[in-house]
Short mmCIF file of C-alpha atoms in Angstrom, two decimals:
data_model
loop_
_atom_site.label_atom_id
_atom_site.label_comp_id
_atom_site.label_asym_id
_atom_site.label_seq_id
_atom_site.Cartn_x
_atom_site.Cartn_y
_atom_site.Cartn_z
CA MET J 1 0.00 0.00 0.00
CA SER J 2 1.46 3.36 -0.99
CA LEU J 3 0.76 6.60 0.76
CA ALA J 4 2.03 8.57 -2.22
CA ASP J 5 -1.16 10.48 -2.96
CA SER J 6 -2.34 11.13 0.53
CA ARG J 7 -1.29 12.70 3.76
CA PRO J 8 -2.87 13.26 7.14
CA GLN J 9 -5.57 15.89 6.79
CA GLN J 10 -6.27 18.85 9.05
CA ARG J 11 -2.72 19.21 10.37
CA GLY J 12 -1.86 22.39 12.29
CA PRO J 13 0.66 24.85 10.83
CA ALA J 14 3.42 23.70 13.19
CA ARG J 15 3.64 20.46 11.26
CA GLY J 16 3.42 22.03 7.82
CA ARG J 17 7.13 22.51 7.01
CA PRO J 18 8.41 20.27 4.17
CA ARG J 19 11.13 18.68 6.31
CA SER J 20 8.56 17.84 8.95
CA GLU J 21 6.23 16.40 6.33
CA ALA J 22 8.92 14.02 5.07
CA VAL J 23 9.55 12.76 8.59
CA GLU J 24 5.85 12.34 9.15
CA ARG J 25 5.46 10.38 5.97
CA ALA J 26 8.39 8.13 6.88
CA ILE J 27 6.71 7.33 10.20
CA LEU J 28 3.30 6.62 8.63
CA GLU J 29 4.95 4.43 5.99
CA GLY J 30 6.91 2.67 8.71
CA VAL J 31 3.68 1.68 10.46
CA MET J 32 2.15 0.54 7.18
CA LYS J 33 5.22 -1.56 6.44
CA LEU J 34 4.98 -3.27 9.83
CA LEU J 35 1.29 -3.99 9.23
CA GLU J 36 2.11 -5.40 5.81
CA ASP J 37 4.71 -7.63 7.44
CA GLY J 38 1.90 -9.08 9.54
CA VAL J 39 2.62 -7.28 12.82
CA SER J 40 -0.64 -7.04 14.73
CA LEU J 41 -1.99 -3.87 16.25
CA ALA J 42 -1.31 -5.24 19.74
CA GLU J 43 2.31 -5.92 18.89
CA LEU J 44 2.98 -2.47 17.40
CA SER J 45 5.04 -0.34 19.75
CA ILE J 46 6.35 3.20 19.38
CA GLU J 47 9.84 1.77 19.77
CA ARG J 48 9.41 -0.65 16.91
CA ILE J 49 7.81 2.04 14.71
CA ALA J 50 10.71 4.39 15.45
CA ARG J 51 13.25 1.72 14.49
CA THR J 52 11.42 0.91 11.24
CA ALA J 53 11.06 4.57 10.26
CA GLY J 54 14.66 5.37 11.21
CA VAL J 55 13.71 8.11 13.66
CA GLY J 56 13.95 8.53 17.42
CA LYS J 57 11.00 7.79 19.70
CA ALA J 58 10.93 11.47 20.75
CA THR J 59 10.34 12.45 17.10
CA ILE J 60 7.18 10.36 17.11
CA TYR J 61 5.97 11.60 20.49
CA ARG J 62 6.41 15.21 19.33
CA ARG J 63 3.75 14.54 16.71
CA TRP J 64 1.43 12.00 18.27
CA SER J 65 0.37 11.46 21.85
CA GLY J 66 0.56 7.70 21.47
CA LYS J 67 0.00 4.62 19.35
CA GLU J 68 -3.75 5.20 19.04
CA GLU J 69 -3.53 8.71 17.61
CA LEU J 70 -0.71 7.70 15.25
CA PHE J 71 -2.61 4.69 14.07
CA VAL J 72 -5.69 6.73 13.19
CA ASP J 73 -3.51 8.95 10.97
CA VAL J 74 -2.11 5.87 9.26
CA MET J 75 -5.63 4.71 8.46
CA ARG J 76 -6.60 8.13 7.19
CA ALA J 77 -3.49 8.44 5.03
CA ALA J 78 -4.11 5.03 3.49
CA GLU J 79 -7.66 5.94 2.43
CA PRO J 80 -8.60 8.14 -0.53
CA PRO J 81 -8.95 11.76 0.71
CA ASP J 82 -12.40 13.19 1.40
CA PRO J 83 -13.81 14.85 -1.73
CA GLU J 84 -14.63 18.49 -2.42
CA LEU J 85 -18.36 19.06 -2.76
CA PRO J 86 -19.74 20.77 -5.87
CA GLY J 87 -22.26 22.76 -3.82
CA THR J 88 -24.70 22.94 -6.74
CA SER J 89 -27.50 21.10 -4.94
CA MET J 90 -28.11 18.74 -2.04
CA ARG J 91 -28.60 15.94 -4.52
CA ASP J 92 -25.26 16.55 -6.26
CA ASP J 93 -23.37 16.90 -2.97
CA LEU J 94 -24.85 13.64 -1.69
CA VAL J 95 -23.85 11.85 -4.89
CA VAL J 96 -20.24 13.03 -4.44
CA LEU J 97 -20.27 12.04 -0.78
CA LEU J 98 -21.59 8.56 -1.53
CA GLU J 99 -19.19 8.17 -4.45
CA SER J 100 -16.28 8.80 -2.06
CA MET J 101 -17.63 6.03 0.21
CA ARG J 102 -17.76 3.71 -2.79
CA LEU J 103 -14.14 4.51 -3.68
CA ARG J 104 -13.02 3.98 -0.08
CA GLY J 105 -14.83 0.65 -0.07
CA LEU J 106 -13.08 -0.41 -3.27
CA ALA J 107 -9.70 0.70 -1.85
CA ASN J 108 -10.25 -1.32 1.32
CA ARG J 109 -11.34 -4.37 -0.63
CA SER J 110 -8.25 -4.33 -2.80
CA SER J 111 -6.06 -4.46 0.30
CA ALA J 112 -6.22 -7.48 2.59
CA ILE J 113 -4.15 -5.51 5.11
CA MET J 114 -6.63 -2.64 5.30
CA HIS J 115 -9.44 -5.11 5.76
CA ASN J 116 -7.59 -6.93 8.51
CA VAL J 117 -6.51 -3.72 10.21
CA HIS J 118 -10.07 -2.37 10.18
CA ALA J 119 -11.21 -5.54 11.94
CA GLN J 120 -8.39 -5.38 14.49
CA MET J 121 -9.15 -1.74 15.12
CA LYS J 122 -12.72 -2.58 16.02
CA SER J 123 -11.52 -4.93 18.74
CA SER J 124 -9.46 -2.15 20.33
CA PRO J 125 -11.96 0.17 22.03
CA LYS J 126 -9.34 2.90 22.47
CA ILE J 127 -8.27 3.01 18.83
CA TRP J 128 -11.82 2.65 17.64
CA ALA J 129 -12.88 5.62 19.78
CA ALA J 130 -10.01 7.72 18.40
CA TYR J 131 -10.90 6.77 14.82
CA ASN J 132 -14.55 7.47 15.49
CA THR J 133 -13.86 10.92 16.92
CA SER J 134 -11.38 12.13 14.35
CA VAL J 135 -12.54 10.40 11.16
CA ILE J 136 -16.07 9.00 11.28
CA ARG J 137 -17.83 11.74 13.22
CA PRO J 138 -16.53 14.62 11.07
CA ARG J 139 -17.62 12.71 7.96
CA ARG J 140 -21.06 12.18 9.42
CA GLU J 141 -21.24 15.87 10.38
CA ARG J 142 -20.48 16.74 6.77
CA GLY J 143 -23.41 14.65 5.58
CA LEU J 144 -25.74 16.27 8.10
CA GLU J 145 -24.66 19.73 6.95
CA ILE J 146 -25.55 18.88 3.35
CA LEU J 147 -28.98 17.72 4.49
CA ARG J 148 -29.53 20.79 6.66
CA ARG J 149 -28.96 22.99 3.61
CA GLY J 150 -31.16 20.73 1.52
CA GLN J 151 -34.00 21.02 4.00
CA ARG J 152 -33.62 24.80 4.05
CA ASP J 153 -33.64 24.92 0.24
CA GLY J 154 -36.68 22.68 -0.13
CA GLU J 155 -34.83 19.68 -1.58
CA LEU J 156 -35.54 17.48 1.44
CA ARG J 157 -38.80 16.81 3.26
CA SER J 158 -39.06 19.19 6.20
CA ASP J 159 -40.82 16.68 8.47
CA ILE J 160 -37.88 14.33 8.62
CA ASP J 161 -35.23 13.88 11.30
CA LEU J 162 -31.83 14.72 9.80
CA GLU J 163 -30.03 11.80 11.44
CA LEU J 164 -32.56 9.40 9.97
CA ALA J 165 -32.39 11.09 6.55
CA ASN J 166 -28.61 10.76 6.65
CA ASP J 167 -28.85 7.02 7.33
CA MET J 168 -31.38 6.62 4.51
CA PHE J 169 -28.78 7.95 2.05
CA VAL J 170 -25.48 6.65 3.41
CA GLY J 171 -26.79 3.38 4.88
CA PRO J 172 -27.31 1.56 1.58
CA MET J 173 -23.80 2.51 0.40
CA LEU J 174 -22.07 1.72 3.70
CA VAL J 175 -23.75 -1.66 3.90
CA ARG J 176 -22.26 -2.66 0.58
CA ALA J 177 -18.91 -0.95 1.04
CA VAL J 178 -18.24 -2.13 4.60
CA LEU J 179 -20.46 -5.06 5.54
CA ARG J 180 -20.88 -7.00 2.29
CA PRO J 181 -17.50 -7.68 0.71
CA ASP J 182 -19.17 -10.06 -1.75
CA MET J 183 -21.54 -7.43 -3.18
CA GLU J 184 -20.66 -5.34 -6.21
CA LEU J 185 -19.81 -1.65 -5.94
CA PRO J 186 -20.53 -0.66 -9.56
CA GLU J 187 -20.04 2.78 -11.09
CA GLY J 188 -23.20 4.86 -10.88
CA LEU J 189 -24.29 3.27 -7.60
CA ALA J 190 -24.06 6.60 -5.73
CA GLU J 191 -26.50 8.27 -8.14
CA ARG J 192 -28.88 5.33 -8.04
CA ILE J 193 -29.01 5.29 -4.25
CA VAL J 194 -29.52 9.05 -3.90
CA ASP J 195 -32.19 9.26 -6.60
CA THR J 196 -34.02 6.16 -5.32
CA ALA J 197 -34.01 7.47 -1.73
CA LEU J 198 -35.38 10.81 -2.92
CA ALA J 199 -38.10 9.32 -5.12
CA GLY J 200 -39.11 6.48 -2.78
CA LEU J 201 -39.74 2.82 -3.44
CA ARG J 202 -43.52 2.90 -3.62
CA PRO J 203 -45.01 2.52 -7.10
CA VAL J 204 -46.09 5.86 -8.58
CA SER J 205 -49.71 4.72 -8.95
CA PRO J 206 -50.88 2.85 -5.85
CA PRO J 207 -52.03 -0.79 -6.25
CA GLY J 208 -55.61 -0.95 -7.47
CA GLY J 209 -55.79 2.86 -7.63
CA MET C 1 -24.53 -14.28 28.34
CA SER C 2 -27.15 -16.96 28.64
CA LEU C 3 -28.25 -19.24 25.86
CA ALA C 4 -31.39 -20.14 27.74
CA ASP C 5 -33.89 -18.92 25.16
CA SER C 6 -32.11 -19.96 22.05
CA ARG C 7 -30.72 -22.96 20.31
CA PRO C 8 -29.09 -23.60 16.97
CA GLN C 9 -31.72 -23.33 14.27
CA GLN C 10 -32.29 -25.63 11.31
CA ARG C 11 -30.84 -28.73 12.90
CA GLY C 12 -31.50 -32.07 11.22
CA PRO C 13 -33.69 -34.70 12.93
CA ALA C 14 -30.67 -36.81 13.97
CA ARG C 15 -29.79 -34.09 16.46
CA GLY C 16 -33.32 -33.54 17.69
CA ARG C 17 -33.42 -35.98 20.64
CA PRO C 18 -33.60 -34.30 24.05
CA ARG C 19 -30.42 -35.98 25.30
CA SER C 20 -28.58 -34.80 22.22
CA GLU C 21 -29.92 -31.28 22.66
CA ALA C 22 -28.63 -31.09 26.20
CA VAL C 23 -25.16 -32.15 25.07
CA GLU C 24 -25.26 -29.63 22.27
CA ARG C 25 -26.23 -26.85 24.61
CA ALA C 26 -23.44 -27.80 27.03
CA ILE C 27 -20.93 -27.52 24.20
CA LEU C 28 -22.26 -24.15 22.98
CA GLU C 29 -22.28 -22.83 26.54
CA GLY C 30 -18.75 -24.14 27.04
CA VAL C 31 -17.54 -22.07 24.09
CA MET C 32 -19.42 -19.01 25.37
CA LYS C 33 -17.84 -19.47 28.79
CA LEU C 34 -14.35 -19.61 27.30
CA LEU C 35 -15.05 -16.44 25.32
CA GLU C 36 -16.34 -14.75 28.45
CA ASP C 37 -13.11 -15.75 30.19
CA GLY C 38 -11.23 -13.82 27.52
CA VAL C 39 -10.01 -16.74 25.43
CA SER C 40 -9.50 -15.46 21.90
CA LEU C 41 -10.88 -17.13 18.82
CA ALA C 42 -7.37 -18.13 17.77
CA GLU C 43 -6.75 -19.82 21.14
CA LEU C 44 -9.99 -21.81 21.13
CA SER C 45 -9.35 -25.46 20.37
CA ILE C 46 -11.75 -28.40 20.16
CA GLU C 47 -9.76 -30.02 22.95
CA ARG C 48 -10.25 -27.08 25.27
CA ILE C 49 -13.92 -26.79 24.40
CA ALA C 50 -14.40 -30.51 25.11
CA ARG C 51 -12.72 -30.16 28.48
CA THR C 52 -14.82 -27.12 29.42
CA ALA C 53 -18.09 -28.76 28.33
CA GLY C 54 -17.22 -32.06 30.02
CA VAL C 55 -17.56 -34.12 26.83
CA GLY C 56 -15.17 -36.03 24.63
CA LYS C 57 -13.68 -34.51 21.47
CA ALA C 58 -15.46 -37.16 19.39
CA THR C 59 -18.81 -35.90 20.73
CA ILE C 60 -18.05 -32.48 19.28
CA TYR C 61 -16.76 -33.83 15.98
CA ARG C 62 -19.92 -35.90 15.56
CA ARG C 63 -21.88 -32.62 15.48
CA TRP C 64 -19.53 -30.12 13.89
CA SER C 65 -16.85 -30.53 11.24
CA GLY C 66 -14.56 -28.12 13.05
CA LYS C 67 -14.06 -25.00 15.10
CA GLU C 68 -15.45 -22.71 12.40
CA GLU C 69 -18.79 -24.49 12.04
CA LEU C 70 -19.17 -24.80 15.81
CA PHE C 71 -18.37 -21.17 16.32
CA VAL C 72 -21.01 -20.03 13.85
CA ASP C 73 -23.62 -21.99 15.83
CA VAL C 74 -22.44 -20.32 19.04
CA MET C 75 -22.95 -16.90 17.45
CA ARG C 76 -26.37 -17.89 16.17
CA ALA C 77 -27.45 -19.31 19.53
CA ALA C 78 -26.36 -16.14 21.31
CA GLU C 79 -28.46 -13.91 19.04
CA PRO C 80 -32.23 -13.48 19.23
CA PRO C 81 -33.85 -16.00 16.83
CA ASP C 82 -35.05 -14.86 13.41
CA PRO C 83 -38.69 -13.71 13.59
CA GLU C 84 -41.80 -15.15 12.01
CA LEU C 85 -43.18 -12.87 9.32
CA PRO C 86 -46.84 -11.79 9.47
CA GLY C 87 -47.25 -12.15 5.70
CA THR C 88 -49.97 -9.47 5.62
CA SER C 89 -48.02 -7.13 3.31
CA MET C 90 -44.52 -6.39 2.11
CA ARG C 91 -44.49 -3.34 4.33
CA ASP C 92 -45.44 -5.29 7.46
CA ASP C 93 -42.95 -8.07 6.73
CA LEU C 94 -40.16 -5.54 6.23
CA VAL C 95 -41.00 -3.83 9.52
CA VAL C 96 -40.73 -7.17 11.35
CA LEU C 97 -37.47 -7.99 9.57
CA LEU C 98 -35.92 -4.61 10.45
CA GLU C 99 -37.22 -4.84 14.01
CA SER C 100 -35.35 -8.14 14.43
CA MET C 101 -32.17 -6.40 13.23
CA ARG C 102 -32.74 -3.68 15.79
CA LEU C 103 -33.14 -6.27 18.57
CA ARG C 104 -30.00 -8.11 17.45
CA GLY C 105 -28.14 -4.81 17.49
CA LEU C 106 -29.32 -4.07 21.02
CA ALA C 107 -28.35 -7.60 22.14
CA ASN C 108 -24.85 -7.21 20.69
CA ARG C 109 -24.40 -3.80 22.26
CA SER C 110 -25.31 -5.08 25.70
CA SER C 111 -22.56 -7.67 25.50
CA ALA C 112 -18.93 -6.59 25.23
CA ILE C 113 -18.04 -10.19 24.44
CA MET C 114 -20.38 -10.40 21.47
CA HIS C 115 -18.97 -7.15 20.16
CA ASN C 116 -15.42 -8.35 20.57
CA VAL C 117 -16.17 -11.77 19.09
CA HIS C 118 -17.84 -10.21 16.06
CA ALA C 119 -14.70 -8.15 15.45
CA GLN C 120 -12.40 -11.17 15.89
CA MET C 121 -14.59 -13.18 13.57
CA LYS C 122 -14.15 -10.59 10.84
CA SER C 123 -10.38 -11.02 11.00
CA SER C 124 -10.70 -14.77 10.47
CA PRO C 125 -11.60 -15.22 6.78
CA LYS C 126 -12.56 -18.87 7.31
CA ILE C 127 -15.01 -18.22 10.16
CA TRP C 128 -16.35 -15.12 8.48
CA ALA C 129 -17.05 -17.12 5.31
CA ALA C 130 -18.85 -19.81 7.33
CA TYR C 131 -20.94 -17.18 9.15
CA ASN C 132 -21.68 -15.43 5.90
CA THR C 133 -22.85 -18.62 4.20
CA SER C 134 -24.99 -20.02 6.99
CA VAL C 135 -26.32 -16.89 8.70
CA ILE C 136 -26.01 -13.68 6.67
CA ARG C 137 -26.85 -14.96 3.22
CA PRO C 138 -30.04 -16.80 4.26
CA ARG C 139 -31.20 -13.63 6.05
CA ARG C 140 -30.51 -11.57 2.96
CA GLU C 141 -32.36 -14.14 0.83
CA ARG C 142 -35.34 -13.77 3.14
CA GLY C 143 -35.40 -10.01 2.58
CA LEU C 144 -35.18 -10.45 -1.18
CA GLU C 145 -38.09 -12.89 -1.11
CA ILE C 146 -40.26 -10.32 0.71
CA LEU C 147 -39.40 -7.74 -1.94
CA ARG C 148 -40.03 -10.14 -4.80
CA ARG C 149 -43.54 -10.71 -3.48
CA GLY C 150 -43.96 -6.98 -2.93
CA GLN C 151 -43.01 -6.24 -6.50
CA ARG C 152 -45.42 -8.87 -7.75
CA ASP C 153 -48.22 -7.45 -5.58
CA GLY C 154 -47.62 -3.84 -6.65
CA GLU C 155 -46.24 -2.64 -3.31
CA LEU C 156 -42.75 -1.98 -4.72
CA ARG C 157 -41.72 -0.07 -7.84
CA SER C 158 -41.29 -2.55 -10.65
CA ASP C 159 -38.35 -0.71 -12.25
CA ILE C 160 -36.04 -1.28 -9.33
CA ASP C 161 -33.30 -3.84 -8.85
CA LEU C 162 -34.22 -6.05 -5.86
CA GLU C 163 -30.70 -6.09 -4.40
CA LEU C 164 -30.66 -2.31 -4.40
CA ALA C 165 -34.17 -2.12 -2.94
CA ASN C 166 -33.10 -4.50 -0.18
CA ASP C 167 -30.14 -2.28 0.71
CA MET C 168 -32.42 0.79 0.74
CA PHE C 169 -34.50 -0.82 3.50
CA VAL C 170 -31.96 -2.76 5.55
CA GLY C 171 -29.00 -0.41 5.04
CA PRO C 172 -30.22 2.38 7.34
CA MET C 173 -30.96 -0.13 10.14
CA LEU C 174 -27.72 -2.10 9.75
CA VAL C 175 -25.65 1.06 9.76
CA ARG C 176 -27.02 1.98 13.15
CA ALA C 177 -27.13 -1.53 14.57
CA VAL C 178 -23.68 -2.63 13.44
CA LEU C 179 -21.50 0.33 12.47
CA ARG C 180 -22.57 3.09 14.85
CA PRO C 181 -22.53 1.86 18.43
CA ASP C 182 -23.04 5.46 19.62
CA MET C 183 -26.33 5.98 17.73
CA GLU C 184 -29.69 5.27 19.31
CA LEU C 185 -31.81 2.29 18.31
CA PRO C 186 -35.18 3.58 19.51
CA GLU C 187 -38.48 1.72 19.40
CA GLY C 188 -40.40 2.45 16.23
CA LEU C 189 -37.23 2.88 14.16
CA ALA C 190 -38.10 -0.08 11.92
CA GLU C 191 -41.45 1.47 10.93
CA ARG C 192 -39.92 4.88 10.33
CA ILE C 193 -37.22 3.49 8.06
CA VAL C 194 -39.60 1.34 6.02
CA ASP C 195 -42.21 4.07 5.61
CA THR C 196 -39.62 6.73 4.78
CA ALA C 197 -37.94 4.50 2.19
CA LEU C 198 -41.33 3.79 0.60
CA ALA C 199 -42.46 7.43 0.53
CA GLY C 200 -39.11 8.96 -0.45
CA LEU C 201 -37.24 11.94 0.95
CA ARG C 202 -38.21 14.50 -1.68
CA PRO C 203 -40.76 17.12 -0.55
CA VAL C 204 -44.25 16.33 -1.79
CA SER C 205 -44.54 19.62 -3.69
CA PRO C 206 -41.30 20.39 -5.56
CA PRO C 207 -39.44 23.60 -4.66
CA GLY C 208 -40.96 26.59 -6.42
CA GLY C 209 -43.70 24.33 -7.86
#
């Protein structure tokens, strides 16, 4: 797995210098290499990561408070970056959001390591909580913001709970991308889900009517 | 975790005698006890299970081909049983199906062991495949059958792919029940999801119309 096209997002300015970025990347790639070599999450230590990356332990601790925080950045760097939203309509923004979930799902499927690491992460409550706080919740918040605007602009029913509406759109994609590795993730799926959720599954003319 | 109200489903008649059932339950409870004691899936062996359940290894092998098959039955026995469907309409059947997912989600949340075991299971491709074949796929098939009937009876749009329709209904529930341990699973959620998916999320009168 290469981290060539990605880097940890939302870094503060203190970490933005090129030299610092190279060190950071070496550390993240060091962790990924250890994972690829079959080292389990439980066996990963800051000491071992430092040795693999060719840096001192203090260099790692200057950037991350511990293994959990570092690990979450590794996961984030290994995934495709979050997309920019077109902002043309709620519908278009949702399609882009769901398409990015589809691409992340495909990326995870193509890597046995990512799949395995995701599973290991879920059995570590501490790492899972860190991942949830810094990756999953902001993503969810982004979806809710799109829907809030959509409701204001009359693109979304006003009588619906936003959390539920969010699940109605992202649920069908997440189920395939995360829970059903044997199901296809074809091109165009994002559009189909968004448009079907908007239109509803009931026949246009009711039965017998 | 008690297995008092559940037992492996779809057993053949050869295993149906009361004596045999008691032995079977002792074995399933033995595995659950080991898991509760913190034994990991990798450490579980048929020998250890036999010792814990007070039976011979041959008694286990007469019933299960190996650790994977046995383990899937333990998972199934620990979960609430699959519900009977009312058969009154597609909508009602879907509500019952989603309600059973909600109850399974609540059961898994209330047990740290179940949560942990689910995660471990996902990192074992062999056990995951066995669980997928004998538990997840039949459940999915059940959902598809409900939709097939619904489409035939005019309750579901006829221009929609059944697999996609299935994900539109079960996705929102599974996302909450499985992927978002911090989200509520309130009573009435099954109805709200089914009715919202049927009606669609678009406002009844289009914006500016």
